[in-house]
Every structure is written in structure tokens, then in C-alpha cells.
Amino acid sequence: IDSPIILVHLIKSASYRYFVNNYDFLNDNLSTSRYNRVARHRYLINHEEKCQGQDVLLLIFVKTSPENYHRRDAIRQTWGNEDYVHHYLNANIKVLFVLGQSNFSLGNEMQRRLEREDKRHGDLIQQDFLDTFYNLTYKLLLQFSWANKFCPHAKFVMSADDDIFIHMPNLIAYLQNLAQIGAQGVWVGYVYYASIPVRDKKSKYYVSYKMYPWSLYPDYTAGAAYVLSRDVAAKVYRASQTLNSSFYIDDVFMGFCANKDMLHAGDAVSNIRENCLHFHQFDADVSDRPLDETGRPEDKD
């Protein structure tokens, strides 16, 4: 580095990042009272029995919206196919689609469609908050609350969006190796370091100084997909019970939870983006195509 000004700037940035990631002032500002800890939402659809009496390697929560039936169906037929993973990859996974209530004027009809879909597949969990971008943190809370209550024995917990493709053979092999050595403290994902809050009021990611007055976020993993070992998932759950869930950027909220329990994205993290995750929306007809031997949908003739 030739310029001393640049060097000073980098040192200051690194120092502030360390400060953000290692001190409790964030927790004091973002914490809520015990009475108001977490918004209490009612289950509309639930499957308490999903993991009971089973040795679960990976519990996958897929964040979805009520209208995204075709995405859910594509996942069921491809990387989220539990039977395929069991028979061909010798692993027991559980896949659940996480959603809130539709905010459309035809909400009742949409709810009936969801109930019919769940009756067929048995893989939706839904609470009665509105399914909007600004309630994404409620989905995160739902995921970790459900895992803690109904599947605390799963070795790993994953959160994923419904518009990505996961290469399950690679991911399962990676997690089986970790499970074999009894790995703990695992937080796998694409890490954002020293991200700056968006202050442009026109952006949907806008965060006011009143809500978050500091100039950097704690380190966090991209919300599109990340994996936690069960000990880390338990710590995130405990932290989530004491933080202000009105902060609606869910992946940043995960960073708050980690900061609360002194977990640091990157400490025991591998970047699996290139080997396991593909950030592309599904083809319209992907759910009609069978899987090849690698777990991908076969190419059309």
C-alpha cells in the first residue's frame, strides 16, 4: 500500500469492525425486555412429528412465500427430495417450507390452496404473520424456534431461499465428514464482512439511524443459504429470544444473534458457494424432469 492515507483508513476500518464484532454495546441497544422478547405468532400449519424418533443429519428450512408453489414443487422434485437423499446419498434429511400468511385480497383462497398442498406433501410450516419482506425476521425466528422445540437432535440446520439450487451430493458428503469427527461450532455460508447499512430511503434495505446508529454491521452470512451445527443453532435460538425482531433484514439479524453469543462468522466457516450452491432460479419445467445420478434435473432431449 503506497498511500499512508489509505493505510490509516484500512486500519480504522479494521479496528471499528473488531469493535462491532467483539463488544456488547450492540446487544444493549437491540435487546428487548423479557416480556416483549419475541412476537408470539400462532401456527396455522405445523408438523411436530417431522423429526420424531429419527436420526436426522440435516434439517432444511426453505424460506418461501404462499404464491411460490412452483418453486416449492421444483425443490421437492430435485435437491429437496428426501427419498433421493436417503436412498442414493445414505443420509436422512428433513425439508420444511417456512411461510407466513398471504397478504393478497384473496387470502382465504390462498390459505385453502396451501392447506391442500400441505395435505398432499406434509412439509409446510406456517404462522399467522403477514408474509412480506419486512417480516423476514419472523421467518428466521420461526425456523430456530421450530428446530429448538421439535428437532433439537438434528446434527445440522440449514436455512435456504426458494430460488437457489443446492448440489446435495457435495453438501451431504461435506456434512457427513463433519458429523463423523463430531465437529462443533460450525457456521457455513458466504460471509459478509464489515457491511455498511443502507441509508437511502428509496431502498427496501433502508435502515434508519434510529433503528441502527452504527456505521458497520457485525459480520454475517448471506441469507440465501447457510448451515449451522446444532450447538450453534441452539445458541442462535437463545440469542434470538432477547433481540428486537423489528429489525427486518434477517441475515443481518443473524449477525446480531451471533454477536450476542460471541459467535463470529468466519471462525469455523467454509465457503461452500462454489461447490454446493447455485444462485439461479429454476426453469419453469424443472419439476417435470427426473434427477440424474448427481442429483441434478436431467437435461431435456
Short mmCIF file of C-alpha atoms in Angstrom, two decimals:
data_model
loop_
_atom_site.label_atom_id
_atom_site.label_comp_id
_atom_site.label_asym_id
_atom_site.label_seq_id
_atom_site.Cartn_x
_atom_site.Cartn_y
_atom_site.Cartn_z
CA ILE A 1 0.00 0.00 0.00
CA ASP A 2 1.66 3.23 -1.15
CA SER A 3 -0.64 5.82 0.37
CA PRO A 4 -0.45 6.40 4.15
CA ILE A 5 -3.99 7.81 3.98
CA ILE A 6 -5.32 4.53 2.59
CA LEU A 7 -3.35 2.62 5.21
CA VAL A 8 -4.83 4.69 8.03
CA HIS A 9 -8.31 4.22 6.58
CA LEU A 10 -7.87 0.44 6.45
CA ILE A 11 -6.58 0.34 10.00
CA LYS A 12 -9.52 2.41 11.22
CA SER A 13 -11.99 0.21 9.32
CA ALA A 14 -10.46 -2.97 10.69
CA SER A 15 -10.43 -1.56 14.21
CA TYR A 16 -14.06 -0.50 14.03
CA ARG A 17 -15.06 -3.89 12.62
CA TYR A 18 -13.31 -5.55 15.56
CA PHE A 19 -15.15 -3.19 17.91
CA VAL A 20 -18.53 -4.02 16.34
CA ASN A 21 -17.91 -7.76 16.47
CA ASN A 22 -16.50 -8.01 19.98
CA TYR A 23 -18.34 -5.66 22.30
CA ASP A 24 -21.74 -5.74 23.98
CA PHE A 25 -22.99 -2.26 23.12
CA LEU A 26 -24.97 -3.71 20.19
CA ASN A 27 -26.70 -6.16 22.48
CA ASP A 28 -27.72 -3.50 24.99
CA ASN A 29 -29.29 -1.35 22.27
CA LEU A 30 -31.03 -4.16 20.37
CA SER A 31 -32.22 -6.22 23.33
CA THR A 32 -35.84 -6.23 24.45
CA SER A 33 -37.40 -6.83 27.83
CA ARG A 34 -38.24 -10.40 28.80
CA TYR A 35 -41.96 -9.68 28.37
CA ASN A 36 -41.56 -8.40 24.80
CA ARG A 37 -38.80 -10.74 23.68
CA VAL A 38 -40.35 -12.44 20.69
CA ALA A 39 -43.61 -11.76 18.91
CA ARG A 40 -45.89 -14.68 19.70
CA HIS A 41 -47.40 -15.97 16.49
CA ARG A 42 -49.85 -18.81 16.14
CA TYR A 43 -49.19 -21.86 13.98
CA LEU A 44 -51.62 -22.24 11.10
CA ILE A 45 -49.86 -25.32 9.69
CA ASN A 46 -47.37 -27.42 11.62
CA HIS A 47 -45.78 -30.87 11.67
CA GLU A 48 -44.48 -31.54 15.16
CA GLU A 49 -43.80 -35.17 14.27
CA LYS A 50 -41.48 -34.48 11.32
CA CYS A 51 -38.27 -35.45 13.12
CA GLN A 52 -39.55 -37.60 15.97
CA GLY A 53 -37.62 -40.79 16.65
CA GLN A 54 -35.25 -40.29 13.73
CA ASP A 55 -31.52 -39.69 13.37
CA VAL A 56 -31.52 -36.50 11.28
CA LEU A 57 -28.31 -35.36 9.62
CA LEU A 58 -29.70 -32.14 8.17
CA LEU A 59 -32.87 -30.17 8.86
CA ILE A 60 -33.51 -27.76 5.97
CA PHE A 61 -35.81 -24.76 6.23
CA VAL A 62 -36.71 -23.21 2.88
CA LYS A 63 -37.99 -19.64 3.11
CA THR A 64 -40.85 -19.32 0.69
CA SER A 65 -43.97 -17.23 0.01
CA PRO A 66 -47.54 -18.53 -0.28
CA GLU A 67 -47.74 -17.94 -4.04
CA ASN A 68 -44.46 -19.74 -4.85
CA TYR A 69 -45.96 -23.20 -5.31
CA HIS A 70 -43.96 -23.98 -8.47
CA ARG A 71 -40.68 -23.23 -6.71
CA ARG A 72 -41.61 -25.49 -3.82
CA ASP A 73 -42.62 -28.27 -6.18
CA ALA A 74 -39.37 -27.92 -8.12
CA ILE A 75 -37.40 -28.29 -4.89
CA ARG A 76 -39.42 -31.36 -3.89
CA GLN A 77 -38.57 -32.98 -7.22
CA THR A 78 -34.88 -32.04 -7.20
CA TRP A 79 -32.46 -31.18 -4.41
CA GLY A 80 -35.07 -31.29 -1.63
CA ASN A 81 -36.22 -34.82 -2.44
CA GLU A 82 -35.86 -36.61 0.91
CA ASP A 83 -36.24 -40.09 -0.60
CA TYR A 84 -33.49 -39.47 -3.15
CA VAL A 85 -31.08 -38.28 -0.47
CA HIS A 86 -31.93 -41.26 1.74
CA HIS A 87 -31.57 -43.94 -0.92
CA TYR A 88 -28.69 -42.57 -3.00
CA LEU A 89 -26.70 -40.49 -0.51
CA ASN A 90 -27.37 -42.59 2.60
CA ALA A 91 -28.49 -39.63 4.68
CA ASN A 92 -31.67 -38.66 6.48
CA ILE A 93 -32.71 -35.08 5.79
CA LYS A 94 -35.92 -33.24 6.58
CA VAL A 95 -37.15 -30.37 4.40
CA LEU A 96 -39.72 -27.85 5.58
CA PHE A 97 -41.06 -24.80 3.76
CA VAL A 98 -41.46 -21.79 6.04
CA LEU A 99 -44.04 -19.11 5.32
CA GLY A 100 -46.50 -16.61 6.73
CA GLN A 101 -50.00 -15.61 5.71
CA SER A 102 -50.81 -14.23 2.30
CA ASN A 103 -51.50 -10.50 2.20
CA PHE A 104 -53.45 -10.75 -1.04
CA SER A 105 -57.12 -9.80 -1.15
CA LEU A 106 -57.81 -13.48 -1.90
CA GLY A 107 -56.00 -14.54 1.24
CA ASN A 108 -58.64 -17.09 2.25
CA GLU A 109 -58.47 -18.85 -1.11
CA MET A 110 -54.67 -18.85 -0.96
CA GLN A 111 -54.83 -20.35 2.51
CA ARG A 112 -57.10 -23.13 1.26
CA ARG A 113 -54.61 -23.84 -1.53
CA LEU A 114 -51.78 -24.04 0.99
CA GLU A 115 -53.76 -26.43 3.16
CA ARG A 116 -54.46 -28.67 0.16
CA GLU A 117 -50.77 -28.54 -0.80
CA ASP A 118 -49.74 -29.45 2.72
CA LYS A 119 -52.25 -32.28 2.90
CA ARG A 120 -50.55 -33.77 -0.15
CA HIS A 121 -46.92 -33.18 0.83
CA GLY A 122 -46.87 -32.62 4.61
CA ASP A 123 -43.94 -30.21 4.51
CA LEU A 124 -45.25 -26.69 5.23
CA ILE A 125 -44.94 -24.80 8.49
CA GLN A 126 -46.83 -21.54 8.69
CA GLN A 127 -47.55 -18.90 11.29
CA ASP A 128 -50.06 -16.07 11.23
CA PHE A 129 -47.74 -13.13 10.50
CA LEU A 130 -48.08 -11.46 7.09
CA ASP A 131 -45.68 -12.89 4.53
CA THR A 132 -43.81 -9.76 3.46
CA PHE A 133 -40.20 -8.69 3.02
CA TYR A 134 -40.44 -6.69 6.22
CA ASN A 135 -41.36 -9.80 8.21
CA LEU A 136 -38.43 -11.96 7.09
CA THR A 137 -37.01 -11.90 10.60
CA TYR A 138 -40.20 -13.59 11.81
CA LYS A 139 -39.43 -16.45 9.44
CA LEU A 140 -35.95 -16.72 10.91
CA LEU A 141 -37.41 -16.80 14.42
CA LEU A 142 -39.90 -19.45 13.32
CA GLN A 143 -37.12 -21.63 11.93
CA PHE A 144 -34.95 -21.60 15.03
CA SER A 145 -37.88 -21.89 17.40
CA TRP A 146 -39.19 -24.91 15.49
CA ALA A 147 -35.77 -26.56 15.38
CA ASN A 148 -35.24 -25.99 19.09
CA LYS A 149 -38.65 -27.38 20.07
CA PHE A 150 -39.31 -30.15 17.56
CA CYS A 151 -35.92 -31.23 16.15
CA PRO A 152 -33.12 -30.31 18.60
CA HIS A 153 -31.27 -33.55 17.80
CA ALA A 154 -30.64 -32.72 14.11
CA LYS A 155 -26.88 -32.60 13.61
CA PHE A 156 -27.08 -29.61 11.28
CA VAL A 157 -29.67 -26.95 10.49
CA MET A 158 -29.84 -25.17 7.14
CA SER A 159 -31.75 -22.11 6.00
CA ALA A 160 -32.21 -21.53 2.26
CA ASP A 161 -34.19 -19.36 -0.14
CA ASP A 162 -36.59 -20.99 -2.58
CA ASP A 163 -34.80 -19.65 -5.68
CA ILE A 164 -31.47 -21.45 -5.32
CA PHE A 165 -30.23 -24.89 -6.33
CA ILE A 166 -28.18 -26.94 -3.88
CA HIS A 167 -25.81 -29.68 -5.03
CA MET A 168 -26.85 -32.22 -2.41
CA PRO A 169 -24.18 -34.89 -3.09
CA ASN A 170 -21.44 -32.35 -2.32
CA LEU A 171 -23.21 -30.86 0.68
CA ILE A 172 -24.16 -34.21 2.21
CA ALA A 173 -20.64 -35.61 1.79
CA TYR A 174 -19.24 -32.49 3.46
CA LEU A 175 -21.64 -32.69 6.41
CA GLN A 176 -21.20 -36.44 6.84
CA ASN A 177 -17.46 -35.88 7.20
CA LEU A 178 -18.07 -33.18 9.81
CA ALA A 179 -20.53 -35.39 11.68
CA GLN A 180 -18.07 -38.27 11.69
CA ILE A 181 -15.47 -36.22 13.55
CA GLY A 182 -18.07 -34.68 15.87
CA ALA A 183 -17.48 -31.15 14.62
CA GLN A 184 -19.00 -28.32 16.64
CA GLY A 185 -19.06 -24.56 16.24
CA VAL A 186 -19.83 -24.90 12.52
CA TRP A 187 -21.37 -21.96 10.68
CA VAL A 188 -21.14 -22.48 6.92
CA GLY A 189 -22.04 -19.81 4.39
CA TYR A 190 -20.95 -16.85 2.32
CA VAL A 191 -19.69 -14.27 4.81
CA TYR A 192 -20.19 -10.53 4.50
CA TYR A 193 -17.53 -8.62 6.40
CA ALA A 194 -17.92 -5.03 7.59
CA SER A 195 -21.08 -4.33 5.58
CA ILE A 196 -22.38 -0.78 5.63
CA PRO A 197 -26.06 -0.10 6.46
CA VAL A 198 -28.10 1.33 3.58
CA ARG A 199 -29.26 4.86 4.39
CA ASP A 200 -31.05 5.57 1.11
CA LYS A 201 -34.76 5.82 1.93
CA LYS A 202 -35.67 4.62 -1.57
CA SER A 203 -34.05 1.23 -0.97
CA LYS A 204 -36.00 -1.65 0.54
CA TYR A 205 -32.88 -2.33 2.61
CA TYR A 206 -33.02 1.15 4.15
CA VAL A 207 -32.25 1.21 7.86
CA SER A 208 -32.67 4.41 9.84
CA TYR A 209 -30.08 5.72 12.27
CA LYS A 210 -32.72 5.38 14.99
CA MET A 211 -33.02 1.66 14.33
CA TYR A 212 -29.28 1.10 13.89
CA PRO A 213 -26.98 4.08 14.61
CA TRP A 214 -23.61 2.45 13.87
CA SER A 215 -21.70 2.60 10.60
CA LEU A 216 -20.98 -1.13 10.18
CA TYR A 217 -22.93 -4.33 10.71
CA PRO A 218 -21.44 -7.28 12.57
CA ASP A 219 -20.17 -9.98 10.21
CA TYR A 220 -22.99 -12.20 8.93
CA THR A 221 -23.69 -14.89 6.36
CA ALA A 222 -25.81 -14.30 3.26
CA GLY A 223 -29.42 -15.25 3.90
CA ALA A 224 -29.68 -17.20 0.63
CA ALA A 225 -28.18 -20.28 2.29
CA TYR A 226 -26.19 -21.18 5.38
CA VAL A 227 -25.66 -24.24 7.58
CA LEU A 228 -25.17 -24.40 11.34
CA SER A 229 -24.18 -27.26 13.59
CA ARG A 230 -26.80 -27.93 16.24
CA ASP A 231 -24.79 -26.32 19.05
CA VAL A 232 -24.56 -23.07 17.06
CA ALA A 233 -28.26 -23.29 16.13
CA ALA A 234 -29.11 -23.59 19.84
CA LYS A 235 -27.02 -20.52 20.66
CA VAL A 236 -28.64 -18.52 17.86
CA TYR A 237 -32.06 -19.51 19.16
CA ARG A 238 -31.25 -18.37 22.69
CA ALA A 239 -29.88 -15.08 21.42
CA SER A 240 -32.91 -14.52 19.18
CA GLN A 241 -35.18 -14.63 22.22
CA THR A 242 -33.68 -11.43 23.59
CA LEU A 243 -33.24 -9.27 20.48
CA ASN A 244 -35.58 -6.80 18.83
CA SER A 245 -37.27 -8.69 15.99
CA SER A 246 -38.49 -5.47 14.36
CA PHE A 247 -35.11 -5.33 12.57
CA TYR A 248 -36.34 -6.83 9.31
CA ILE A 249 -33.15 -7.71 7.40
CA ASP A 250 -32.98 -11.32 8.51
CA ASP A 251 -29.42 -12.19 7.54
CA VAL A 252 -28.11 -9.13 9.39
CA PHE A 253 -30.30 -10.11 12.35
CA MET A 254 -28.45 -13.44 12.29
CA GLY A 255 -25.26 -11.45 12.72
CA PHE A 256 -26.79 -9.77 15.77
CA CYS A 257 -27.65 -13.18 17.22
CA ALA A 258 -24.10 -14.39 16.64
CA ASN A 259 -22.68 -11.23 18.19
CA LYS A 260 -24.93 -11.72 21.21
CA ASP A 261 -23.40 -15.13 21.90
CA MET A 262 -19.88 -14.14 20.79
CA LEU A 263 -20.00 -16.29 17.67
CA HIS A 264 -18.14 -14.88 14.70
CA ALA A 265 -18.93 -15.59 11.06
CA GLY A 266 -15.71 -16.94 9.63
CA ASP A 267 -14.32 -18.58 12.78
CA ALA A 268 -15.33 -22.10 11.75
CA VAL A 269 -16.79 -21.39 8.36
CA SER A 270 -16.15 -22.84 4.95
CA ASN A 271 -17.32 -21.07 1.84
CA ILE A 272 -19.43 -23.69 0.07
CA ARG A 273 -20.87 -21.35 -2.53
CA GLU A 274 -18.86 -22.69 -5.46
CA ASN A 275 -19.18 -26.39 -4.64
CA CYS A 276 -22.71 -26.70 -3.29
CA LEU A 277 -24.86 -23.65 -4.00
CA HIS A 278 -26.13 -22.33 -7.31
CA PHE A 279 -27.94 -19.00 -7.20
CA HIS A 280 -30.19 -19.37 -10.21
CA GLN A 281 -33.95 -19.51 -10.40
CA PHE A 282 -35.42 -22.78 -11.60
CA ASP A 283 -36.53 -23.36 -15.17
CA ALA A 284 -40.30 -23.34 -15.47
CA ASP A 285 -40.44 -27.05 -16.30
CA VAL A 286 -37.70 -28.28 -13.99
CA SER A 287 -40.13 -30.12 -11.71
CA ASP A 288 -41.15 -32.37 -14.62
CA ARG A 289 -37.62 -33.61 -15.19
CA PRO A 290 -36.18 -36.63 -13.33
CA LEU A 291 -32.91 -36.49 -11.39
CA ASP A 292 -29.65 -37.73 -12.83
CA GLU A 293 -27.07 -39.64 -10.79
CA THR A 294 -25.64 -36.40 -9.34
CA GLY A 295 -28.99 -35.16 -8.06
CA ARG A 296 -29.48 -32.54 -10.76
CA PRO A 297 -32.52 -32.43 -13.07
CA GLU A 298 -31.78 -34.23 -16.32
CA ASP A 299 -31.27 -32.15 -19.46
CA LYS A 300 -34.09 -32.04 -21.95
CA ASP A 301 -33.61 -34.02 -25.16
#
